[in-house]
Coordinates of C-alpha atoms and ligand atoms in Angstrom, one line a residue:
M3 CA 4.2 -12.3 11.3
A4 CA 6.5 -14.1 8.7
E5 CA 5.7 -14.6 5.3
N6 CA 3.9 -17.7 4.4
T7 CA 2.2 -18.0 7.7
S8 CA -1.5 -17.2 8.6
W9 CA -3.0 -15.7 11.6
M10 CA -5.5 -18.5 11.3
D11 CA -4.8 -22.2 11.7
G12 CA -4.5 -23.3 8.1
T13 CA -5.3 -21.3 5.1
A14 CA -8.0 -18.7 4.6
E15 CA -11.1 -20.7 3.6
D16 CA -10.5 -22.9 6.8
F17 CA -12.1 -20.3 9.1
R18 CA -15.5 -19.1 9.4
P19 CA -14.9 -15.4 8.3
P20 CA -17.0 -12.5 9.6
S21 CA -19.9 -11.8 6.8
D22 CA -18.3 -8.5 5.8
L23 CA -15.1 -10.3 4.6
R24 CA -17.1 -11.3 1.4
P25 CA -14.9 -14.4 0.4
D26 CA -16.8 -14.9 -2.7
I27 CA -15.5 -11.5 -4.0
P28 CA -11.8 -10.9 -5.1
H29 CA -10.2 -8.4 -2.7
P30 CA -7.1 -6.5 -3.5
A31 CA -5.3 -7.2 -0.3
R32 CA -5.9 -11.0 -0.8
I33 CA -5.0 -11.0 -4.6
Y34 CA -1.7 -9.1 -3.5
N35 CA -1.1 -11.6 -0.7
Y36 CA -1.2 -14.3 -3.2
F37 CA 1.2 -12.7 -5.4
L38 CA 3.6 -12.2 -2.4
G39 CA 3.5 -15.9 -1.7
G40 CA 1.2 -15.5 1.4
K41 CA -1.6 -17.9 2.5
D42 CA -4.6 -15.5 3.4
H43 CA -6.8 -15.6 0.3
F44 CA -9.8 -17.5 -1.0
P45 CA -10.7 -19.4 -4.2
A46 CA -12.1 -16.1 -5.7
D47 CA -9.1 -14.0 -4.9
R48 CA -6.8 -16.9 -6.4
A49 CA -8.9 -17.0 -9.6
A50 CA -8.6 -13.2 -10.1
A51 CA -4.9 -13.3 -9.3
E52 CA -4.3 -16.3 -11.8
Q53 CA -6.2 -14.2 -14.5
V54 CA -3.5 -11.7 -13.9
L55 CA -0.7 -14.3 -14.1
A56 CA -1.8 -15.5 -17.3
F57 CA -0.9 -12.4 -19.2
A58 CA 1.5 -10.9 -16.8
P59 CA 3.4 -13.9 -15.2
A60 CA 6.1 -11.6 -13.6
T61 CA 3.5 -10.0 -11.4
P62 CA 4.8 -11.7 -8.1
S63 CA 8.5 -10.5 -8.4
A64 CA 6.8 -7.0 -9.4
A65 CA 4.8 -7.3 -5.9
R66 CA 8.2 -8.3 -4.2
A67 CA 9.7 -5.2 -5.8
N68 CA 7.0 -2.8 -4.4
R69 CA 7.1 -4.3 -1.1
A70 CA 11.0 -3.8 -1.2
F71 CA 10.7 -0.1 -2.4
L72 CA 8.3 0.5 0.7
Q73 CA 11.0 -0.8 3.1
R74 CA 13.8 1.2 1.5
A75 CA 11.6 4.1 1.6
V76 CA 10.5 3.8 5.1
R77 CA 14.1 3.2 6.1
Y78 CA 15.2 6.4 4.4
V79 CA 12.5 8.5 5.9
A80 CA 13.0 7.2 9.4
G81 CA 16.8 8.0 9.0
E82 CA 15.6 11.6 8.0
G83 CA 14.2 11.7 11.6
I84 CA 10.6 11.1 11.1
T85 CA 8.9 9.4 14.1
Q86 CA 5.2 9.3 13.0
F87 CA 3.8 7.3 10.1
L88 CA 0.4 7.2 8.5
D89 CA 0.4 4.0 6.2
I90 CA -2.9 4.0 4.2
G91 CA -3.7 1.0 2.2
T92 CA -1.6 -1.2 4.7
G93 CA -2.0 -4.7 3.2
I94 CA -2.1 -7.9 4.9
P95 CA 1.0 -7.8 7.2
T96 CA 3.8 -9.9 5.7
A97 CA 7.5 -9.8 6.4
G98 CA 9.1 -6.4 7.0
N99 CA 6.2 -4.2 7.7
T100 CA 6.4 -0.5 8.2
H101 CA 6.7 -0.3 11.9
E102 CA 9.2 -3.1 12.0
V103 CA 11.5 -1.3 9.6
A104 CA 10.9 2.0 11.0
Q105 CA 11.4 1.0 14.5
Q106 CA 14.7 -0.5 13.6
V107 CA 15.9 2.8 12.8
D108 CA 14.1 4.5 15.8
P109 CA 12.3 2.3 18.3
A110 CA 10.0 5.5 19.3
V111 CA 8.4 5.5 15.8
K112 CA 4.5 5.4 16.0
V113 CA 2.6 4.0 13.0
V114 CA -1.0 4.1 12.3
Y115 CA -2.1 1.6 9.8
I116 CA -5.4 2.2 7.7
D117 CA -7.1 -0.3 5.3
N118 CA -10.7 -0.7 4.1
D119 CA -10.6 -4.3 4.2
P120 CA -11.6 -6.1 7.3
I121 CA -9.2 -9.1 6.6
V122 CA -6.2 -6.6 6.8
L123 CA -7.4 -5.2 10.0
A124 CA -7.9 -8.9 11.6
H125 CA -4.5 -9.8 10.6
A126 CA -2.9 -6.6 11.8
R127 CA -4.6 -6.6 15.1
A128 CA -3.5 -10.0 15.6
L129 CA 0.1 -9.2 14.7
M130 CA 0.2 -6.1 17.2
A131 CA -1.5 -8.0 19.7
G132 CA 1.7 -9.3 21.5
P133 CA 4.6 -7.1 23.0
G134 CA 7.4 -5.6 20.8
H135 CA 5.5 -3.7 18.4
G136 CA 6.1 -0.2 19.6
A137 CA 3.5 2.4 19.3
T138 CA 1.1 0.9 16.4
T139 CA -2.7 1.6 15.7
V140 CA -4.8 -0.2 13.2
L141 CA -7.8 1.3 11.9
Q142 CA -10.5 0.5 9.4
A143 CA -11.1 3.5 7.2
D144 CA -11.4 4.5 3.5
L145 CA -8.8 6.5 1.5
R146 CA -11.6 8.0 -0.6
D147 CA -12.9 10.0 2.5
P148 CA -9.6 11.6 3.5
K149 CA -11.2 14.0 5.9
S150 CA -12.6 11.1 8.0
I151 CA -9.2 9.9 8.4
L152 CA -7.7 13.2 9.3
T153 CA -10.4 13.9 11.8
D154 CA -10.6 10.4 13.5
P155 CA -9.8 11.1 17.2
R156 CA -7.9 7.7 17.2
V157 CA -5.7 8.9 14.4
R158 CA -5.4 12.5 16.1
E159 CA -4.4 10.6 19.6
A160 CA -1.6 8.5 17.9
I161 CA -0.2 11.1 15.6
D162 CA 0.4 15.0 16.1
L163 CA -0.2 16.5 12.9
D164 CA 1.7 19.7 14.0
Q165 CA 4.7 17.6 13.7
P166 CA 6.0 15.9 10.3
V167 CA 4.5 12.8 9.4
A168 CA 5.5 10.2 6.5
L169 CA 2.2 9.6 4.6
M170 CA 2.3 6.3 3.0
L171 CA 0.2 5.5 -0.3
V172 CA 2.0 2.6 -1.4
A173 CA 0.2 0.5 -4.2
V174 CA -3.4 1.8 -3.2
L175 CA -4.3 5.0 -5.4
H176 CA -4.7 2.9 -8.4
F177 CA -7.7 1.4 -6.7
V178 CA -9.4 4.8 -6.5
D179 CA -11.1 5.8 -9.6
D180 CA -10.9 8.9 -11.6
E181 CA -14.3 10.1 -10.7
L182 CA -13.4 10.0 -7.0
D183 CA -10.7 12.6 -7.7
P184 CA -7.5 10.6 -6.6
H185 CA -5.4 14.0 -7.0
G186 CA -7.6 15.8 -4.8
I187 CA -7.6 13.1 -2.2
V188 CA -3.6 13.4 -1.9
R189 CA -4.0 17.1 -1.9
T190 CA -6.4 17.1 1.0
L191 CA -4.1 14.6 3.1
L192 CA -1.0 16.7 2.3
D193 CA -2.6 20.0 3.2
A194 CA -3.2 18.6 6.5
L195 CA 0.7 17.8 7.2
A196 CA 3.2 19.9 8.8
P197 CA 6.3 21.0 6.7
G198 CA 8.9 18.6 7.1
S199 CA 6.5 15.8 6.4
F200 CA 7.1 13.1 3.6
L201 CA 5.0 11.3 1.1
I202 CA 6.0 7.7 0.0
L203 CA 4.0 6.7 -3.0
S204 CA 4.0 4.0 -5.5
H205 CA 1.3 3.5 -8.2
A206 CA 0.7 0.8 -11.1
T207 CA 1.1 2.0 -14.6
G208 CA 0.4 0.6 -18.2
D209 CA 3.2 2.6 -19.6
F210 CA 5.4 -0.6 -20.1
D211 CA 2.9 -3.2 -21.3
P212 CA 1.2 -3.8 -24.7
P213 CA -2.3 -2.0 -24.4
E214 CA -4.1 -5.4 -24.3
H215 CA -2.5 -6.0 -20.9
S216 CA -4.2 -3.0 -19.3
V217 CA -7.6 -4.3 -20.7
A218 CA -6.5 -7.8 -19.4
G219 CA -5.7 -6.0 -16.1
K220 CA -9.0 -4.3 -15.7
A221 CA -11.0 -7.5 -16.7
A222 CA -9.0 -9.5 -13.9
Y223 CA -10.3 -6.9 -11.1
Q224 CA -13.7 -6.5 -12.7
K225 CA -15.6 -8.5 -10.1
A226 CA -13.2 -7.5 -7.3
A227 CA -14.1 -5.3 -4.4
A228 CA -12.1 -2.3 -6.0
Q229 CA -11.2 -1.8 -9.6
V230 CA -7.7 -1.0 -10.8
S231 CA -6.7 2.1 -12.6
P232 CA -3.2 2.1 -13.8
R233 CA -1.9 5.5 -14.6
P234 CA 0.8 6.9 -17.1
Y235 CA 3.8 8.7 -15.7
A236 CA 2.5 12.3 -16.2
E237 CA -0.7 11.3 -14.0
V238 CA 1.3 9.6 -11.3
L239 CA 4.0 12.5 -11.2
R240 CA 0.7 14.9 -10.5
F241 CA 0.4 13.2 -7.2
F242 CA 3.6 15.1 -6.1
E243 CA 2.5 18.7 -7.0
G244 CA 3.5 21.0 -4.2
V245 CA 6.0 18.6 -2.7
D246 CA 9.6 18.3 -3.5
L247 CA 11.0 14.8 -5.0
V248 CA 13.9 13.4 -3.4
E249 CA 16.6 11.8 -5.7
P250 CA 16.0 9.8 -8.0
G251 CA 12.7 11.3 -8.5
L252 CA 9.7 9.3 -9.8
V253 CA 11.1 6.0 -11.2
A254 CA 10.0 2.1 -11.4
P255 CA 10.1 1.0 -7.9
P256 CA 13.2 -1.2 -8.0
K257 CA 15.4 1.7 -9.5
W258 CA 14.4 3.7 -6.3
R259 CA 17.8 3.8 -4.5
P260 CA 18.6 0.0 -5.2
E261 CA 20.7 -1.9 -2.7
D262 CA 21.1 -4.7 -5.2
P263 CA 22.0 -3.7 -8.8
E264 CA 20.5 -7.0 -10.0
A265 CA 17.1 -6.4 -8.2
A266 CA 16.9 -3.0 -9.9
E267 CA 16.4 -4.5 -13.2
A268 CA 13.4 -6.3 -12.2
W269 CA 10.4 -5.7 -14.5
T270 CA 7.7 -3.6 -12.6
P271 CA 4.6 -2.2 -14.2
G272 CA 4.7 0.9 -11.6
Y273 CA 6.4 4.2 -10.4
G274 CA 7.4 5.0 -7.1
A275 CA 8.9 8.1 -5.2
V276 CA 9.5 9.9 -1.9
A277 CA 8.8 13.5 -1.6
R278 CA 9.3 16.2 1.0
K279 CA 6.9 18.8 2.1
S280 CA 8.7 22.2 2.6
Ligands
LIG21 C1 -1.7 -4.0 -3.3 S1 -2.2 -3.6 -1.6 C2 -0.8 -2.6 -1.2 C3 -0.3 -2.9 0.3 C4 1.1 -2.3 0.8 N1 0.9 -0.8 0.8 C5 2.1 -2.6 -0.1 O1 2.3 -1.8 -0.8 O2 2.9 -3.6 0.2 C6 -3.4 -2.6 -1.5 C7 -4.0 -2.2 -0.3 O3 -4.8 -1.0 -0.3 C8 -6.0 -1.4 0.4 N2 -7.1 -0.6 -0.2 C9 -7.7 -0.6 -1.4 N3 -8.6 0.5 -1.5 C10 -8.7 1.2 -0.3 C11 -9.2 2.2 0.2 N4 -10.2 2.9 -0.7 N5 -9.0 2.7 1.4 C12 -8.2 2.1 2.2 N6 -7.5 0.9 1.8 C13 -7.6 0.5 0.4 C14 -6.6 -2.9 0.0 O4 -7.2 -3.4 1.0 C15 -5.0 -3.5 0.1 O5 -4.8 -3.8 1.4

């Protein structure tokens, strides 16, 4: 699915959504889609996004920089010979999705997409319906219950956990509150993976912002389906305990192996890294 197109005929509010889409509540996937210039959002999502833009007008370029990090990291990991990807917190499909990037490196790559937002599932399933998408599976599941992901028969059928996997947690962990032990969730997932597996992770931070931004950011997501918890560098680094960061380590996403020196300087309130399990 190309950027700026919708699986529906028209914008999101033109179609009759299943009741669990809750168009009245802002959803992270749809807010992110708005920042990326997509068309799949409702008035409540746009209102929350505009609240963020009022104090952080560079957010759309930061969202694009995160997406470009995802694509460079997927290309790198596929180039290291990884043929199985578990992409949790997939987002609404846009240009350059995980399977498209990885299958350019190796058409045999298998991708399991997981998101807890039904709109993501509807889009992703529509996208995968045609030929030419290789081995892709799309599932509705929740990162906050990692054991249910690891034991899901559809995941086990698509992915051989005895072989290396690329676990992707890109711009999703900041939607998991501290009380739910996000570090323990990542540990549970990593423990289940074979040696030689990779972790691709990015995360929002308030480290580069004036303190009032983080208050305003939290307020924008207050009525949303998930609250946002930006974390400082040390807390993001802790997600990589027990795995080996590849060069250049944990950096602002545009600075991770940039292909365009100008793009590397984009303001991004986040960190990203790739690590290998030995
Ligand atoms: C900001 S988007 C990131 C999309 C994509 N990973 C990227 O970086 O381009 C965050 C996604 O995580 C999903 N998400 C949030 N909380 C989740 C949870 N607990 N379990 C699964 N997915 C979740 C949202 O629905 C949304 O699609």
